[in-house]
């Protein structure tokens, strides 16, 4: 992808198309919208392609807060910087960028530290607004405000993103693969690589073989794990999971009277070195902790449960077992430094991103991506805005 210049549109609103979620669970509506120019510390991005994540589906279905409508969903994408606002110096017009939901401001103590990826200057929240001034950059032709989603809103030909939420990347990387690192694949691979620090020769257990769980398997594979056990209720997933490095499979429905943790403890001779919960169920979080090895076992929580849910663990076990239980938002990755490393590993043919892409469709067929995911037929469906578009496409509004 080459650079682009938008001297005509820069600083002015742009008219474009977006897929708008107007009511919970109802098909997205392709509408003409107006995207305002970027403000301080913001860039306006022309989306090249985007992919559908389970989080998009979750908030599309959700009827209560933090769900709001009408909203422009989407948060896995790649695009080209069309224009920049004031106080932006890390990218220029024409740069290829990946937007990410988790901020990396580079200024606060957390972002400067290697110990955390949780920005304290712009704390992560599921907000319908831009992160700094709490307003929207989207309206429809009648002036109705359209809400943002996870700081990205990539189901639009153009979007506005804060600079803390963008990563400049090598433009030679195929966009349909690079966009995967905006969320899901980075979360799973990062959890194995950064948070767990999976070692060569180790044993890994993954609860849930959806796209996040398979990304964990991929991360464990490239880290040298020799035994990767997948746990799921769907036997058919094992054949797919083998392509991602999963060596063994436990069907929860076939464990009989034994808890799944007992089955895994018996398989591993006392528990796995690393366990990952990728579903979002308290019961599985507790089972994952129960089957990680005493002394050094780590359990990493990636699944999203209801906010009010609580994990219950025996105090004596916590004290005496020496195990670790931790969460890992975005897999523990620091977006601006770690995503370029993962992309290099892809280009070096270590990290295999291609196998995550099961479908590619055009933007006008975006609702088909939802159908495929809901039917369990896709891992990642890449949605192209316009494969044939030039890099100067856009309509300026005076």
XYZ file of C-alpha atoms in Angstrom:
398
model
C 0.000 0.000 0.000
C 1.323 3.397 -0.982
C 0.800 6.658 0.857
C -2.029 9.044 0.123
C -2.693 12.772 0.368
C -6.013 14.409 1.164
C -5.289 18.118 0.730
C -8.898 18.795 -0.324
C -10.703 16.931 2.460
C -8.309 17.637 5.345
C -9.876 19.834 8.003
C -13.405 19.427 6.602
C -16.206 16.927 7.253
C -16.320 13.886 4.979
C -19.419 12.191 3.615
C -19.096 8.405 3.508
C -20.922 5.144 4.164
C -21.119 3.303 7.472
C -22.870 0.207 8.776
C -24.951 1.496 11.666
C -26.337 -0.653 14.477
C -29.699 0.949 15.237
C -31.384 -1.656 17.431
C -30.091 -4.627 19.456
C -29.716 -7.756 17.352
C -31.134 -6.229 14.180
C -29.175 -6.168 10.889
C -26.793 -3.253 10.462
C -27.995 -0.521 8.124
C -25.675 0.910 5.461
C -26.153 4.675 5.672
C -24.494 7.843 4.494
C -22.908 9.608 7.452
C -20.751 12.652 8.112
C -17.361 12.173 9.764
C -15.994 15.309 11.392
C -12.340 16.304 11.016
C -9.933 15.178 13.739
C -9.475 17.319 16.816
C -6.417 17.600 19.064
C -4.431 14.337 19.329
C -6.696 12.664 16.760
C -6.383 11.305 13.234
C -8.998 10.573 10.625
C -8.462 7.194 9.015
C -9.783 5.681 5.823
C -10.511 2.052 6.623
C -9.096 -0.452 4.132
C -10.603 -3.540 5.698
C -12.010 -4.601 9.032
C -12.865 -7.920 10.671
C -15.676 -9.070 12.914
C -14.859 -9.942 16.530
C -17.089 -11.662 19.072
C -17.109 -8.443 21.108
C -18.861 -6.683 18.232
C -21.573 -9.352 18.299
C -21.875 -9.150 22.087
C -22.502 -5.400 22.080
C -24.724 -5.658 19.014
C -27.000 -8.026 20.955
C -26.811 -6.188 24.284
C -29.930 -4.267 25.304
C -28.655 -2.566 28.455
C -25.745 -0.259 29.233
C -22.940 -0.046 28.242
C -24.783 -0.761 24.978
C -26.087 2.366 23.247
C -27.729 2.919 19.868
C -27.350 4.063 17.139
C -23.723 2.997 17.124
C -20.945 2.264 14.657
C -19.376 -0.997 15.796
C -16.115 -2.581 14.657
C -12.677 -2.479 16.274
C -10.378 -4.777 14.270
C -9.102 -2.920 11.235
C -6.336 -1.393 9.175
C -6.441 1.947 7.415
C -4.592 4.918 5.998
C -4.282 8.259 7.763
C -6.351 10.749 5.750
C -5.715 13.803 7.941
C -4.328 14.695 11.355
C -5.484 17.084 14.045
C -3.391 19.444 16.115
C -0.615 18.140 18.363
C -0.135 14.984 16.290
C 3.482 14.209 15.479
C 3.820 10.410 15.397
C 1.980 9.897 12.095
C 1.349 11.916 8.943
C -1.136 11.745 6.088
C -0.615 8.549 4.119
C 0.749 6.432 6.978
C -0.723 2.942 7.301
C -2.062 2.316 10.795
C -3.807 -0.293 12.897
C -6.351 1.114 15.379
C -6.527 -0.641 18.747
C -9.133 -0.505 21.496
C -6.589 -0.302 24.344
C -4.714 2.996 24.701
C -0.933 3.327 24.714
C -0.279 7.031 25.334
C 3.470 6.648 25.891
C 3.455 9.370 28.554
C 1.984 7.994 31.792
C 3.839 5.839 34.321
C 2.002 2.706 33.197
C 2.712 3.173 29.505
C 6.374 3.904 30.218
C 6.676 0.803 32.399
C 7.306 -2.689 31.047
C 5.123 -4.035 33.842
C 1.748 -2.807 32.588
C -0.273 -2.201 29.445
C -3.056 -0.343 31.282
C -2.808 3.348 30.475
C -3.600 5.616 33.440
C -3.840 8.820 31.378
C -6.686 7.484 29.231
C -8.097 4.534 31.238
C -9.884 1.945 29.131
C -13.660 2.042 29.259
C -16.489 0.992 26.968
C -17.472 4.549 26.107
C -19.682 5.849 23.284
C -17.421 8.901 22.907
C -13.937 9.976 21.878
C -11.676 9.427 24.897
C -10.505 12.996 25.584
C -13.455 15.341 25.070
C -16.340 12.843 25.408
C -18.032 13.828 22.145
C -18.748 12.009 18.879
C -17.232 12.557 15.436
C -20.175 10.870 13.681
C -23.567 12.239 12.646
C -26.084 11.168 10.036
C -27.448 13.479 7.362
C -30.194 14.664 9.733
C -27.685 15.682 12.393
C -28.372 12.676 14.659
C -25.353 11.699 16.753
C -23.948 8.222 16.114
C -21.982 6.654 18.943
C -18.432 5.320 18.922
C -17.373 1.805 19.893
C -14.199 0.746 21.713
C -12.333 3.842 20.518
C -12.273 2.583 16.913
C -15.662 2.221 15.107
C -14.265 0.567 11.991
C -17.581 -0.350 10.327
C -17.318 2.942 8.486
C -15.361 4.023 5.422
C -13.798 6.743 7.576
C -13.341 6.969 11.318
C -11.592 9.239 13.809
C -9.209 7.689 16.326
C -7.121 9.124 19.147
C -3.366 8.833 18.603
C -3.107 6.731 21.774
C -5.126 4.108 19.897
C -3.157 3.799 16.649
C -0.043 1.871 15.666
C 1.917 2.807 12.560
C 2.946 -0.293 10.600
C 4.909 -1.403 7.562
C 2.698 -0.760 4.505
C 3.964 -3.890 2.730
C 2.079 -6.220 5.090
C -1.154 -7.659 3.596
C -4.025 -5.673 5.120
C -6.313 -8.697 5.520
C -3.751 -10.229 7.873
C -2.514 -7.105 9.634
C -6.036 -6.100 10.700
C -6.318 -9.279 12.794
C -3.825 -7.861 15.274
C -6.193 -5.052 16.294
C -7.774 -7.294 18.919
C -8.444 -11.042 18.914
C -5.279 -12.628 17.588
C -3.085 -10.189 19.524
C -5.021 -10.965 22.697
C -4.518 -14.724 22.428
C -0.958 -14.732 21.134
C 0.006 -11.991 23.565
C -1.432 -13.872 26.532
C 0.802 -16.851 25.770
C 3.846 -14.803 24.804
C 3.806 -11.782 27.119
C 1.517 -12.534 30.065
C 2.212 -16.230 30.635
C 5.674 -16.228 29.056
C 5.122 -19.805 27.904
C 8.410 -21.694 27.839
C 9.709 -24.317 25.428
C 8.714 -27.811 26.509
C 5.815 -26.647 28.678
C 2.243 -27.915 28.941
C -0.659 -25.601 28.135
C -4.414 -26.015 28.603
C -6.889 -23.812 26.742
C -10.539 -23.637 27.808
C -12.572 -22.641 24.742
C -11.408 -23.125 21.152
C -12.937 -20.069 19.568
C -10.721 -17.559 17.795
C -9.162 -16.290 21.048
C -8.410 -19.804 22.262
C -6.876 -20.732 18.904
C -4.769 -17.583 19.049
C -3.521 -18.706 22.465
C -2.649 -22.060 20.892
C -0.753 -20.275 18.124
C 1.146 -18.235 20.707
C 1.931 -21.360 22.724
C 3.055 -23.164 19.568
C 5.528 -20.495 18.510
C 6.760 -20.316 22.117
C 7.684 -23.995 21.995
C 5.010 -25.647 24.147
C 5.079 -29.407 23.544
C 1.644 -30.342 24.914
C -1.299 -28.062 24.129
C -4.626 -29.387 25.411
C -7.827 -27.887 24.042
C -11.006 -28.067 26.143
C -14.393 -27.547 24.500
C -17.864 -29.034 24.166
C -17.635 -29.328 20.374
C -15.624 -32.327 19.181
C -15.423 -30.912 15.654
C -13.247 -28.057 16.874
C -10.352 -30.433 17.551
C -9.631 -30.974 13.870
C -9.474 -27.224 13.317
C -7.426 -26.704 16.478
C -4.732 -29.135 15.291
C -3.766 -26.587 12.645
C -2.979 -24.146 15.458
C -0.805 -26.526 17.449
C -3.345 -28.215 19.745
C -2.060 -31.736 20.456
C -4.815 -33.135 22.712
C -8.536 -32.570 23.189
C -10.867 -32.891 26.152
C -14.586 -32.904 25.472
C -16.247 -31.544 28.607
C -19.365 -33.558 27.853
C -17.417 -36.834 27.941
C -15.721 -36.453 31.330
C -18.357 -38.510 33.121
C -18.545 -37.849 36.859
C -15.086 -36.283 36.949
C -14.584 -32.520 36.935
C -12.655 -31.488 33.822
C -9.848 -30.252 36.083
C -9.390 -33.765 37.461
C -9.203 -35.205 33.951
C -6.520 -32.688 33.026
C -4.585 -33.223 36.252
C -4.485 -36.930 35.439
C -3.437 -36.266 31.825
C -0.618 -33.955 32.880
C 0.632 -35.729 35.988
C -0.347 -33.000 38.406
C -1.506 -30.048 36.355
C -0.510 -27.868 33.438
C 2.158 -25.206 33.509
C -0.211 -22.674 31.963
C -4.022 -22.578 31.763
C -6.062 -20.076 29.741
C -9.778 -19.407 30.165
C -11.130 -18.034 26.863
C -14.896 -18.429 27.259
C -15.966 -16.087 30.031
C -17.535 -18.491 32.539
C -16.763 -18.375 36.257
C -17.011 -22.157 36.482
C -14.303 -22.587 33.832
C -12.092 -19.982 35.472
C -12.226 -21.995 38.673
C -11.594 -25.258 36.803
C -8.638 -23.700 35.000
C -7.103 -22.625 38.308
C -7.734 -26.094 39.739
C -5.733 -27.812 36.989
C -2.681 -25.579 36.802
C 0.329 -27.072 38.539
C 1.118 -26.312 42.167
C 4.284 -24.342 42.753
C 4.493 -22.535 39.416
C 1.242 -22.938 37.506
C -0.291 -19.819 35.949
C -3.939 -19.293 35.055
C -4.694 -16.446 32.651
C -8.258 -15.159 32.284
C -9.191 -13.857 28.824
C -12.919 -14.600 28.737
C -15.372 -11.802 29.565
C -17.933 -12.650 32.252
C -20.777 -10.509 33.548
C -19.335 -7.563 35.525
C -20.991 -8.645 38.768
C -19.709 -12.248 38.577
C -17.180 -13.431 41.174
C -14.554 -16.148 41.183
C -14.514 -18.262 44.365
C -11.299 -20.006 45.425
C -10.451 -21.859 48.653
C -8.193 -19.608 50.743
C -6.042 -22.536 51.838
C -5.462 -23.495 48.210
C -4.469 -19.942 47.300
C -1.978 -19.830 50.171
C -0.526 -23.324 49.897
C -0.530 -24.038 46.170
C 1.773 -21.251 44.987
C -0.293 -20.776 41.834
C -0.895 -17.510 39.984
C -4.246 -16.237 38.692
C -4.296 -13.138 36.523
C -6.314 -11.367 33.884
C -4.808 -10.100 30.646
C -6.557 -7.304 28.758
C -5.310 -7.335 25.142
C -3.115 -10.279 26.153
C -0.849 -7.980 28.155
C 0.517 -6.420 24.969
C 1.699 -2.840 24.702
C 0.250 -2.009 21.307
C 2.800 0.421 19.886
C 5.829 -1.732 20.677
C 4.459 -5.286 20.538
C 2.247 -5.228 17.422
C 5.222 -4.398 15.148
C 7.075 -7.359 16.679
C 4.169 -9.699 15.943
C 3.935 -8.392 12.378
C 7.638 -9.048 11.873
C 7.165 -12.578 13.166
C 4.389 -12.958 10.616
C 6.601 -11.704 7.802
C 9.340 -14.070 9.023
C 6.791 -16.918 8.743
C 6.819 -17.709 12.468
C 3.357 -16.387 13.321
C 0.743 -17.889 10.979
C -2.053 -15.358 10.543
C -3.455 -16.653 7.257
C -5.212 -19.617 8.829
C -7.377 -17.340 10.987
C -9.060 -15.820 7.928
C -11.877 -18.151 6.904
C -13.987 -15.688 4.880
C -13.627 -12.402 2.995
C -16.629 -10.301 1.963
C -17.468 -6.835 0.682
C -18.665 -4.072 2.994
C -22.226 -4.084 1.649
C -22.512 -7.733 2.761
C -21.395 -7.032 6.342
C -24.465 -8.685 7.873
C -23.332 -11.966 6.334
C -20.241 -11.786 8.566
C -22.529 -11.735 11.613
C -24.446 -14.737 10.285
C -21.256 -16.725 9.689
C -19.951 -16.053 13.190
C -23.272 -16.812 14.863
C -23.527 -20.079 12.929
C -20.028 -21.070 14.021
C -18.786 -21.141 10.432
C -16.034 -18.535 10.658
C -13.042 -17.648 12.786
C -12.331 -14.267 11.253
C -14.310 -12.779 8.396
C -12.433 -9.917 6.729
C -14.716 -7.159 5.442
C -13.279 -5.092 2.586
C -14.440 -1.513 2.148
C -13.455 -1.587 -1.527
C -10.582 -3.703 -2.785
C -10.392 -1.615 -5.962
C -10.556 1.813 -4.322
C -7.863 4.386 -4.971
C -6.089 6.033 -2.063
C -7.746 9.374 -2.668
C -11.357 8.272 -2.402
C -13.588 10.482 -0.264
C -16.248 13.146 -0.564
C -15.608 16.523 1.029
C -18.384 18.605 2.546
C -17.684 22.323 2.509
